Amino acid sequence: MESTLTTKDYSNGNKPTWCPGCGDFAVLRGIQTALLSLNIRPENTVLVSGIGCSGKISHYFGGYSIHATHGRTLPTALGIKSSRPELTVIAVGGDGDGYGIGVGHLVHAARRNIQITYIVMDNSVYGNTKGQTSPTSPIGYQSSTSPMGNNDTPVNPLLLSWSAGASFVAQGFSGDFKHLENLFIRGIEHKGFSLINVFSPCVVFNKAQGYEYYRENIVYQDSSVSNSQEYVSMITEFPKSVGVLWEKDIEERKLANKPVYQDKKEIISYLHSKLA
C-alpha cells in the first residue's frame, strides 16, 4: 500500500524562530525528509533535544518529542530506546550542549552502541547566549569569554566518539541539503549508535565560519575507511571531511566479541517480565 505521508506530517505547525540563514533549518528539514523517505511514521518516532538554539528543534517536530535538560539528551534517548526498542529515537544537540556539559554521555552512548541517531549542530559558538567560545571553537577564536583568543584545543567529536566505540560516524554541512539528508537516512538505518556532526553555521555570532568558509574547506569523502589507522589519518589530515566516515555493522562487532544492545534483548525481556 502506497504511503500517504508528506513532510507536513513531521511538522506540528509551529514556525521556527531561528535567525534567518541559520544552519539549523536544514537539519530540521533533513530529519523530516529522511523519515519520510524511510516511511517511518511520526507516531513511531521520538526526537529528544537539549538546550540552546539546537534545542528548539523539538518545538517544531510533528512526532513525539522531549525538550531535555542541558546536556542530557543522550541518557533520555537511551532510556526511551531501552524501554521501547521498536521506536525510532533521534537525539539532537549543539556543540555546547553535546560536547560541553553532555560530552560524558556521548562516550557511554557510543560504547553501549544502542540504536539511536545523535545529530549535533556544530557552529563552534554558544549562539543562544550571544556568542561565547564553545568546545569546538578553534584556537585563537575571539569572543566575550576569550577576548585575547581561545587557548583551548577544540574537542574533536569524530575522534572522540570513534575511540569510544561508535559504530557509525558521519559529518555533514547544512549548505548541502541532499548530502545531509542522505547522511540522516543512513544514520537512522544503521543498526547501532550513530553520530552525525553537522557544520551548521551561526550567521550572527560566528561570521568567521559561515557558509562560504565551509564550502571552501570541506572535503567530500566518497566512502568510509576500512581500518583504524586510515580513519585517524583521514580525520587528522582533513578535519573538515564530510560523508559517512566510519561504519561497522552489528555482525562485525560480534565477530570482535564486542557486546551490543541487540545481543541483550532476551535478558531485557526477562527483566521486563519480572517487573510487570
PDB file of C-alpha atoms in Angstrom:
ATOM      1  CA  MET A   1       0.000   0.000   0.000  1.00  0.00           C
ATOM      2  CA  GLU A   2       1.433   3.361  -1.035  1.00  0.00           C
ATOM      3  CA  SER A   3       2.268   5.720   1.805  1.00  0.00           C
ATOM      4  CA  THR A   4       0.164   8.875   2.109  1.00  0.00           C
ATOM      5  CA  LEU A   5       2.680  10.637   4.354  1.00  0.00           C
ATOM      6  CA  THR A   6       4.079  14.064   3.466  1.00  0.00           C
ATOM      7  CA  THR A   7       6.671  16.268   5.147  1.00  0.00           C
ATOM      8  CA  LYS A   8       3.799  18.177   6.770  1.00  0.00           C
ATOM      9  CA  ASP A   9       3.127  15.107   8.911  1.00  0.00           C
ATOM     10  CA  TYR A  10       6.533  15.625  10.546  1.00  0.00           C
ATOM     11  CA  SER A  11       5.785  19.245  11.477  1.00  0.00           C
ATOM     12  CA  ASN A  12       3.496  20.422  14.268  1.00  0.00           C
ATOM     13  CA  GLY A  13       2.824  23.725  12.531  1.00  0.00           C
ATOM     14  CA  ASN A  14       4.930  25.903  14.829  1.00  0.00           C
ATOM     15  CA  LYS A  15       7.047  28.446  12.978  1.00  0.00           C
ATOM     16  CA  PRO A  16      10.791  28.172  13.737  1.00  0.00           C
ATOM     17  CA  THR A  17      12.269  31.201  15.487  1.00  0.00           C
ATOM     18  CA  TRP A  18      15.879  30.658  14.431  1.00  0.00           C
ATOM     19  CA  CYS A  19      17.660  33.615  12.872  1.00  0.00           C
ATOM     20  CA  PRO A  20      17.308  33.921   9.075  1.00  0.00           C
ATOM     21  CA  GLY A  21      20.110  31.912   7.482  1.00  0.00           C
ATOM     22  CA  CYS A  22      20.690  29.652  10.498  1.00  0.00           C
ATOM     23  CA  GLY A  23      22.005  26.231   9.525  1.00  0.00           C
ATOM     24  CA  ASP A  24      19.560  24.545  11.887  1.00  0.00           C
ATOM     25  CA  PHE A  25      16.699  24.984   9.402  1.00  0.00           C
ATOM     26  CA  ALA A  26      18.349  22.441   7.092  1.00  0.00           C
ATOM     27  CA  VAL A  27      18.803  19.973   9.943  1.00  0.00           C
ATOM     28  CA  LEU A  28      15.101  20.093  10.843  1.00  0.00           C
ATOM     29  CA  ARG A  29      14.081  19.702   7.221  1.00  0.00           C
ATOM     30  CA  GLY A  30      16.609  16.915   6.716  1.00  0.00           C
ATOM     31  CA  ILE A  31      15.246  14.910   9.637  1.00  0.00           C
ATOM     32  CA  GLN A  32      11.703  15.317   8.318  1.00  0.00           C
ATOM     33  CA  THR A  33      12.530  14.274   4.756  1.00  0.00           C
ATOM     34  CA  ALA A  34      14.761  11.398   5.899  1.00  0.00           C
ATOM     35  CA  LEU A  35      11.950   9.931   7.994  1.00  0.00           C
ATOM     36  CA  LEU A  36       9.561  10.382   5.078  1.00  0.00           C
ATOM     37  CA  SER A  37      11.979   8.615   2.721  1.00  0.00           C
ATOM     38  CA  LEU A  38      12.229   5.706   5.164  1.00  0.00           C
ATOM     39  CA  ASN A  39       8.430   5.661   5.604  1.00  0.00           C
ATOM     40  CA  ILE A  40       8.802   5.876   9.378  1.00  0.00           C
ATOM     41  CA  ARG A  41       5.579   7.250  10.771  1.00  0.00           C
ATOM     42  CA  PRO A  42       5.693  10.279  13.112  1.00  0.00           C
ATOM     43  CA  GLU A  43       3.922   8.374  15.891  1.00  0.00           C
ATOM     44  CA  ASN A  44       6.738   5.810  15.814  1.00  0.00           C
ATOM     45  CA  THR A  45       9.427   8.460  16.242  1.00  0.00           C
ATOM     46  CA  VAL A  46      10.788  10.300  19.268  1.00  0.00           C
ATOM     47  CA  LEU A  47      13.010  13.379  18.943  1.00  0.00           C
ATOM     48  CA  VAL A  48      14.979  14.408  22.039  1.00  0.00           C
ATOM     49  CA  SER A  49      16.648  17.826  22.147  1.00  0.00           C
ATOM     50  CA  GLY A  50      18.746  19.716  24.674  1.00  0.00           C
ATOM     51  CA  ILE A  51      19.436  23.357  25.485  1.00  0.00           C
ATOM     52  CA  GLY A  52      20.492  26.131  23.133  1.00  0.00           C
ATOM     53  CA  CYS A  53      19.406  27.118  19.644  1.00  0.00           C
ATOM     54  CA  SER A  54      19.525  23.453  18.627  1.00  0.00           C
ATOM     55  CA  GLY A  55      17.145  22.568  21.450  1.00  0.00           C
ATOM     56  CA  LYS A  56      14.311  24.449  19.775  1.00  0.00           C
ATOM     57  CA  ILE A  57      14.075  21.750  17.114  1.00  0.00           C
ATOM     58  CA  SER A  58      11.780  19.643  19.296  1.00  0.00           C
ATOM     59  CA  HIS A  59       9.284  22.542  19.318  1.00  0.00           C
ATOM     60  CA  TYR A  60       8.705  22.107  15.581  1.00  0.00           C
ATOM     61  CA  PHE A  61       8.683  18.324  15.139  1.00  0.00           C
ATOM     62  CA  GLY A  62       5.453  16.522  14.321  1.00  0.00           C
ATOM     63  CA  GLY A  63       6.212  13.251  16.092  1.00  0.00           C
ATOM     64  CA  TYR A  64       6.793  12.687  19.786  1.00  0.00           C
ATOM     65  CA  SER A  65       9.431  14.987  21.256  1.00  0.00           C
ATOM     66  CA  ILE A  66      11.108  15.797  24.550  1.00  0.00           C
ATOM     67  CA  HIS A  67      12.993  19.000  25.382  1.00  0.00           C
ATOM     68  CA  ALA A  68      15.504  17.611  27.875  1.00  0.00           C
ATOM     69  CA  THR A  69      17.759  19.437  30.317  1.00  0.00           C
ATOM     70  CA  HIS A  70      21.178  20.798  29.410  1.00  0.00           C
ATOM     71  CA  GLY A  71      23.484  18.064  28.120  1.00  0.00           C
ATOM     72  CA  ARG A  72      21.100  15.216  28.981  1.00  0.00           C
ATOM     73  CA  THR A  73      19.676  14.375  25.575  1.00  0.00           C
ATOM     74  CA  LEU A  74      21.550  11.094  25.264  1.00  0.00           C
ATOM     75  CA  PRO A  75      20.598   9.466  28.596  1.00  0.00           C
ATOM     76  CA  THR A  76      16.990  10.487  27.908  1.00  0.00           C
ATOM     77  CA  ALA A  77      17.130   8.994  24.419  1.00  0.00           C
ATOM     78  CA  LEU A  78      18.848   5.840  25.673  1.00  0.00           C
ATOM     79  CA  GLY A  79      16.157   5.353  28.285  1.00  0.00           C
ATOM     80  CA  ILE A  80      13.415   5.644  25.670  1.00  0.00           C
ATOM     81  CA  LYS A  81      15.105   3.238  23.265  1.00  0.00           C
ATOM     82  CA  SER A  82      15.856   0.719  26.012  1.00  0.00           C
ATOM     83  CA  SER A  83      12.227   0.587  27.126  1.00  0.00           C
ATOM     84  CA  ARG A  84      10.634   0.938  23.674  1.00  0.00           C
ATOM     85  CA  PRO A  85      13.131  -0.573  21.198  1.00  0.00           C
ATOM     86  CA  GLU A  86      10.571  -0.572  18.377  1.00  0.00           C
ATOM     87  CA  LEU A  87      10.610   3.243  18.241  1.00  0.00           C
ATOM     88  CA  THR A  88      12.957   5.318  16.089  1.00  0.00           C
ATOM     89  CA  VAL A  89      14.814   7.559  18.529  1.00  0.00           C
ATOM     90  CA  ILE A  90      16.779  10.615  17.395  1.00  0.00           C
ATOM     91  CA  ALA A  91      18.760  12.785  19.811  1.00  0.00           C
ATOM     92  CA  VAL A  92      19.678  16.306  18.738  1.00  0.00           C
ATOM     93  CA  GLY A  93      22.066  18.802  20.314  1.00  0.00           C
ATOM     94  CA  GLY A  94      24.533  21.572  19.672  1.00  0.00           C
ATOM     95  CA  ASP A  95      28.288  21.697  20.165  1.00  0.00           C
ATOM     96  CA  GLY A  96      27.855  23.406  23.537  1.00  0.00           C
ATOM     97  CA  ASP A  97      25.121  21.065  24.735  1.00  0.00           C
ATOM     98  CA  GLY A  98      26.641  17.881  23.317  1.00  0.00           C
ATOM     99  CA  TYR A  99      30.393  18.399  23.524  1.00  0.00           C
ATOM    100  CA  GLY A 100      30.449  20.526  26.689  1.00  0.00           C
ATOM    101  CA  ILE A 101      28.244  19.566  29.611  1.00  0.00           C
ATOM    102  CA  GLY A 102      26.963  16.472  27.781  1.00  0.00           C
ATOM    103  CA  VAL A 103      30.237  15.075  26.461  1.00  0.00           C
ATOM    104  CA  GLY A 104      30.466  12.332  29.101  1.00  0.00           C
ATOM    105  CA  HIS A 105      27.169  10.897  27.914  1.00  0.00           C
ATOM    106  CA  LEU A 106      28.485  10.782  24.338  1.00  0.00           C
ATOM    107  CA  VAL A 107      31.302   8.466  25.393  1.00  0.00           C
ATOM    108  CA  HIS A 108      28.992   6.000  27.127  1.00  0.00           C
ATOM    109  CA  ALA A 109      26.302   6.107  24.438  1.00  0.00           C
ATOM    110  CA  ALA A 110      28.938   5.306  21.821  1.00  0.00           C
ATOM    111  CA  ARG A 111      30.395   2.377  23.738  1.00  0.00           C
ATOM    112  CA  ARG A 112      26.956   0.903  24.515  1.00  0.00           C
ATOM    113  CA  ASN A 113      26.042   1.069  20.832  1.00  0.00           C
ATOM    114  CA  ILE A 114      22.279   1.190  21.348  1.00  0.00           C
ATOM    115  CA  GLN A 115      20.495   2.078  18.110  1.00  0.00           C
ATOM    116  CA  ILE A 116      19.864   5.793  18.340  1.00  0.00           C
ATOM    117  CA  THR A 117      20.932   8.566  15.986  1.00  0.00           C
ATOM    118  CA  TYR A 118      22.689  11.552  17.541  1.00  0.00           C
ATOM    119  CA  ILE A 119      22.733  14.673  15.367  1.00  0.00           C
ATOM    120  CA  VAL A 120      24.862  17.573  16.608  1.00  0.00           C
ATOM    121  CA  MET A 121      24.513  21.044  15.089  1.00  0.00           C
ATOM    122  CA  ASP A 122      28.066  22.344  15.366  1.00  0.00           C
ATOM    123  CA  ASN A 123      28.570  26.087  14.843  1.00  0.00           C
ATOM    124  CA  SER A 124      31.626  26.452  17.125  1.00  0.00           C
ATOM    125  CA  VAL A 125      29.939  29.091  19.271  1.00  0.00           C
ATOM    126  CA  TYR A 126      27.373  29.478  22.042  1.00  0.00           C
ATOM    127  CA  GLY A 127      24.849  31.295  19.863  1.00  0.00           C
ATOM    128  CA  ASN A 128      21.824  31.208  22.153  1.00  0.00           C
ATOM    129  CA  THR A 129      23.714  33.219  24.789  1.00  0.00           C
ATOM    130  CA  LYS A 130      25.077  35.698  22.239  1.00  0.00           C
ATOM    131  CA  GLY A 131      28.424  34.360  21.121  1.00  0.00           C
ATOM    132  CA  GLN A 132      30.748  32.769  23.673  1.00  0.00           C
ATOM    133  CA  THR A 133      33.574  30.331  22.949  1.00  0.00           C
ATOM    134  CA  SER A 134      32.333  26.735  22.692  1.00  0.00           C
ATOM    135  CA  PRO A 135      34.086  23.339  22.991  1.00  0.00           C
ATOM    136  CA  THR A 136      34.653  23.262  19.212  1.00  0.00           C
ATOM    137  CA  SER A 137      35.812  26.873  18.786  1.00  0.00           C
ATOM    138  CA  PRO A 138      39.214  26.940  17.055  1.00  0.00           C
ATOM    139  CA  ILE A 139      42.359  28.118  18.786  1.00  0.00           C
ATOM    140  CA  GLY A 140      42.575  31.902  18.508  1.00  0.00           C
ATOM    141  CA  TYR A 141      38.805  32.401  18.284  1.00  0.00           C
ATOM    142  CA  GLN A 142      37.861  35.721  19.885  1.00  0.00           C
ATOM    143  CA  SER A 143      34.644  36.117  21.853  1.00  0.00           C
ATOM    144  CA  SER A 144      33.333  37.749  25.014  1.00  0.00           C
ATOM    145  CA  THR A 145      34.787  34.854  27.032  1.00  0.00           C
ATOM    146  CA  SER A 146      38.076  34.759  25.103  1.00  0.00           C
ATOM    147  CA  PRO A 147      38.802  38.371  24.047  1.00  0.00           C
ATOM    148  CA  MET A 148      42.501  37.577  23.586  1.00  0.00           C
ATOM    149  CA  GLY A 149      41.743  34.453  21.581  1.00  0.00           C
ATOM    150  CA  ASN A 150      40.795  30.919  22.588  1.00  0.00           C
ATOM    151  CA  ASN A 151      43.724  28.944  24.036  1.00  0.00           C
ATOM    152  CA  ASP A 152      41.966  25.593  24.427  1.00  0.00           C
ATOM    153  CA  THR A 153      42.335  22.763  21.935  1.00  0.00           C
ATOM    154  CA  PRO A 154      38.871  22.159  20.453  1.00  0.00           C
ATOM    155  CA  VAL A 155      37.042  18.895  21.017  1.00  0.00           C
ATOM    156  CA  ASN A 156      37.220  16.564  18.017  1.00  0.00           C
ATOM    157  CA  PRO A 157      33.878  14.720  18.084  1.00  0.00           C
ATOM    158  CA  LEU A 158      34.834  12.453  15.193  1.00  0.00           C
ATOM    159  CA  LEU A 159      37.813  11.025  17.050  1.00  0.00           C
ATOM    160  CA  LEU A 160      36.170  11.100  20.475  1.00  0.00           C
ATOM    161  CA  SER A 161      33.048   9.151  19.514  1.00  0.00           C
ATOM    162  CA  TRP A 162      35.010   6.725  17.347  1.00  0.00           C
ATOM    163  CA  SER A 163      37.540   5.966  20.092  1.00  0.00           C
ATOM    164  CA  ALA A 164      34.652   5.297  22.497  1.00  0.00           C
ATOM    165  CA  GLY A 165      33.256   2.667  20.137  1.00  0.00           C
ATOM    166  CA  ALA A 166      30.712   4.416  17.907  1.00  0.00           C
ATOM    167  CA  SER A 167      29.894   2.094  15.022  1.00  0.00           C
ATOM    168  CA  PHE A 168      28.770   4.922  12.707  1.00  0.00           C
ATOM    169  CA  VAL A 169      30.422   8.342  12.467  1.00  0.00           C
ATOM    170  CA  ALA A 170      29.491  10.898   9.823  1.00  0.00           C
ATOM    171  CA  GLN A 171      29.841  14.612   9.203  1.00  0.00           C
ATOM    172  CA  GLY A 172      27.722  16.895   7.062  1.00  0.00           C
ATOM    173  CA  PHE A 173      27.107  20.513   6.137  1.00  0.00           C
ATOM    174  CA  SER A 174      23.845  22.462   6.285  1.00  0.00           C
ATOM    175  CA  GLY A 175      24.720  24.123   2.991  1.00  0.00           C
ATOM    176  CA  ASP A 176      24.472  20.815   1.090  1.00  0.00           C
ATOM    177  CA  PHE A 177      20.979  19.595   1.856  1.00  0.00           C
ATOM    178  CA  LYS A 178      20.740  16.459  -0.302  1.00  0.00           C
ATOM    179  CA  HIS A 179      24.072  15.192   1.009  1.00  0.00           C
ATOM    180  CA  LEU A 180      22.941  15.918   4.576  1.00  0.00           C
ATOM    181  CA  GLU A 181      19.600  14.180   4.067  1.00  0.00           C
ATOM    182  CA  ASN A 182      21.384  11.056   2.834  1.00  0.00           C
ATOM    183  CA  LEU A 183      23.585  11.024   5.937  1.00  0.00           C
ATOM    184  CA  PHE A 184      20.475  11.173   8.127  1.00  0.00           C
ATOM    185  CA  ILE A 185      18.885   8.291   6.224  1.00  0.00           C
ATOM    186  CA  ARG A 186      21.962   6.125   6.604  1.00  0.00           C
ATOM    187  CA  GLY A 187      22.402   7.052  10.258  1.00  0.00           C
ATOM    188  CA  ILE A 188      18.796   6.205  11.117  1.00  0.00           C
ATOM    189  CA  GLU A 189      19.054   2.889   9.250  1.00  0.00           C
ATOM    190  CA  HIS A 190      22.304   1.923  10.976  1.00  0.00           C
ATOM    191  CA  LYS A 191      21.967  -0.913  13.495  1.00  0.00           C
ATOM    192  CA  GLY A 192      23.826   0.729  16.354  1.00  0.00           C
ATOM    193  CA  PHE A 193      24.781   4.140  17.711  1.00  0.00           C
ATOM    194  CA  SER A 194      25.323   6.765  15.023  1.00  0.00           C
ATOM    195  CA  LEU A 195      26.873  10.211  15.448  1.00  0.00           C
ATOM    196  CA  ILE A 196      26.319  12.788  12.728  1.00  0.00           C
ATOM    197  CA  ASN A 197      28.178  16.045  13.311  1.00  0.00           C
ATOM    198  CA  VAL A 198      26.731  18.838  11.178  1.00  0.00           C
ATOM    199  CA  PHE A 199      28.525  22.061  10.318  1.00  0.00           C
ATOM    200  CA  SER A 200      25.540  24.343  10.946  1.00  0.00           C
ATOM    201  CA  PRO A 201      26.698  27.965  10.571  1.00  0.00           C
ATOM    202  CA  CYS A 202      25.658  30.667  13.019  1.00  0.00           C
ATOM    203  CA  VAL A 203      25.371  33.662  10.708  1.00  0.00           C
ATOM    204  CA  VAL A 204      25.024  36.154  13.571  1.00  0.00           C
ATOM    205  CA  PHE A 205      27.640  35.283  16.194  1.00  0.00           C
ATOM    206  CA  ASN A 206      30.259  33.358  14.210  1.00  0.00           C
ATOM    207  CA  LYS A 207      30.650  35.124  10.902  1.00  0.00           C
ATOM    208  CA  ALA A 208      34.191  33.766  10.505  1.00  0.00           C
ATOM    209  CA  GLN A 209      32.821  30.258   9.921  1.00  0.00           C
ATOM    210  CA  GLY A 210      29.895  30.915   7.627  1.00  0.00           C
ATOM    211  CA  TYR A 211      28.648  29.093   4.560  1.00  0.00           C
ATOM    212  CA  GLU A 212      31.431  30.282   2.261  1.00  0.00           C
ATOM    213  CA  TYR A 213      34.064  29.217   4.781  1.00  0.00           C
ATOM    214  CA  TYR A 214      32.739  25.670   4.817  1.00  0.00           C
ATOM    215  CA  ARG A 215      32.246  25.488   1.063  1.00  0.00           C
ATOM    216  CA  GLU A 216      35.917  26.366   0.677  1.00  0.00           C
ATOM    217  CA  ASN A 217      37.186  23.996   3.374  1.00  0.00           C
ATOM    218  CA  ILE A 218      35.055  20.854   3.483  1.00  0.00           C
ATOM    219  CA  VAL A 219      36.390  17.716   1.808  1.00  0.00           C
ATOM    220  CA  TYR A 220      33.920  15.141   0.484  1.00  0.00           C
ATOM    221  CA  GLN A 221      34.797  11.542   1.284  1.00  0.00           C
ATOM    222  CA  ASP A 222      33.155   9.049  -1.070  1.00  0.00           C
ATOM    223  CA  SER A 223      33.254   6.096   1.312  1.00  0.00           C
ATOM    224  CA  SER A 224      34.164   5.152   4.852  1.00  0.00           C
ATOM    225  CA  VAL A 225      37.637   3.825   5.582  1.00  0.00           C
ATOM    226  CA  SER A 226      38.288   0.186   6.425  1.00  0.00           C
ATOM    227  CA  ASN A 227      40.682   0.333   9.360  1.00  0.00           C
ATOM    228  CA  SER A 228      41.571   2.452  12.370  1.00  0.00           C
ATOM    229  CA  GLN A 229      44.862   3.793  11.042  1.00  0.00           C
ATOM    230  CA  GLU A 230      43.217   5.090   7.872  1.00  0.00           C
ATOM    231  CA  TYR A 231      40.422   6.699   9.879  1.00  0.00           C
ATOM    232  CA  VAL A 232      42.732   8.566  12.243  1.00  0.00           C
ATOM    233  CA  SER A 233      44.892   9.709   9.330  1.00  0.00           C
ATOM    234  CA  MET A 234      41.868  10.995   7.414  1.00  0.00           C
ATOM    235  CA  ILE A 235      40.377  12.900  10.359  1.00  0.00           C
ATOM    236  CA  THR A 236      43.754  14.346  11.334  1.00  0.00           C
ATOM    237  CA  GLU A 237      44.671  15.446   7.813  1.00  0.00           C
ATOM    238  CA  PHE A 238      41.171  16.503   6.716  1.00  0.00           C
ATOM    239  CA  PRO A 239      39.190  17.538   9.832  1.00  0.00           C
ATOM    240  CA  LYS A 240      36.501  19.115   7.633  1.00  0.00           C
ATOM    241  CA  SER A 241      35.767  15.802   5.913  1.00  0.00           C
ATOM    242  CA  VAL A 242      32.084  15.227   5.169  1.00  0.00           C
ATOM    243  CA  GLY A 243      30.348  11.955   4.426  1.00  0.00           C
ATOM    244  CA  VAL A 244      29.985   8.625   6.185  1.00  0.00           C
ATOM    245  CA  LEU A 245      33.477   8.388   7.617  1.00  0.00           C
ATOM    246  CA  TRP A 246      33.258   5.228   9.736  1.00  0.00           C
ATOM    247  CA  GLU A 247      30.713   2.419   9.623  1.00  0.00           C
ATOM    248  CA  LYS A 248      30.839  -1.012  11.191  1.00  0.00           C
ATOM    249  CA  ASP A 249      27.737  -3.158  11.290  1.00  0.00           C
ATOM    250  CA  ILE A 250      26.492  -5.331  14.128  1.00  0.00           C
ATOM    251  CA  GLU A 251      27.887  -8.541  12.662  1.00  0.00           C
ATOM    252  CA  GLU A 252      31.408  -7.145  12.513  1.00  0.00           C
ATOM    253  CA  ARG A 253      31.197  -6.061  16.146  1.00  0.00           C
ATOM    254  CA  LYS A 254      30.008  -9.536  17.137  1.00  0.00           C
ATOM    255  CA  LEU A 255      32.995 -11.073  15.405  1.00  0.00           C
ATOM    256  CA  ALA A 256      35.169  -8.795  17.521  1.00  0.00           C
ATOM    257  CA  ASN A 257      33.370 -10.081  20.652  1.00  0.00           C
ATOM    258  CA  LYS A 258      32.093  -6.613  21.479  1.00  0.00           C
ATOM    259  CA  PRO A 259      28.634  -6.806  23.074  1.00  0.00           C
ATOM    260  CA  VAL A 260      25.864  -4.729  21.547  1.00  0.00           C
ATOM    261  CA  TYR A 261      22.379  -3.915  22.707  1.00  0.00           C
ATOM    262  CA  GLN A 262      20.712  -6.285  20.241  1.00  0.00           C
ATOM    263  CA  ASP A 263      22.522  -9.222  21.887  1.00  0.00           C
ATOM    264  CA  LYS A 264      20.883  -8.398  25.202  1.00  0.00           C
ATOM    265  CA  LYS A 265      17.234  -8.362  24.137  1.00  0.00           C
ATOM    266  CA  GLU A 266      16.470 -11.732  25.761  1.00  0.00           C
ATOM    267  CA  ILE A 267      17.880 -10.538  29.083  1.00  0.00           C
ATOM    268  CA  ILE A 268      15.919  -7.283  28.908  1.00  0.00           C
ATOM    269  CA  SER A 269      12.704  -9.145  28.017  1.00  0.00           C
ATOM    270  CA  TYR A 270      13.243 -11.399  31.033  1.00  0.00           C
ATOM    271  CA  LEU A 271      13.725  -8.387  33.328  1.00  0.00           C
ATOM    272  CA  HIS A 272      10.604  -6.743  31.921  1.00  0.00           C
ATOM    273  CA  SER A 273       8.578  -9.881  32.689  1.00  0.00           C
ATOM    274  CA  LYS A 274       9.774  -9.835  36.286  1.00  0.00           C
ATOM    275  CA  LEU A 275       8.905  -6.151  36.676  1.00  0.00           C
ATOM    276  CA  ALA A 276       5.461  -6.473  35.102  1.00  0.00           C
TER     277      ALA A 276
END
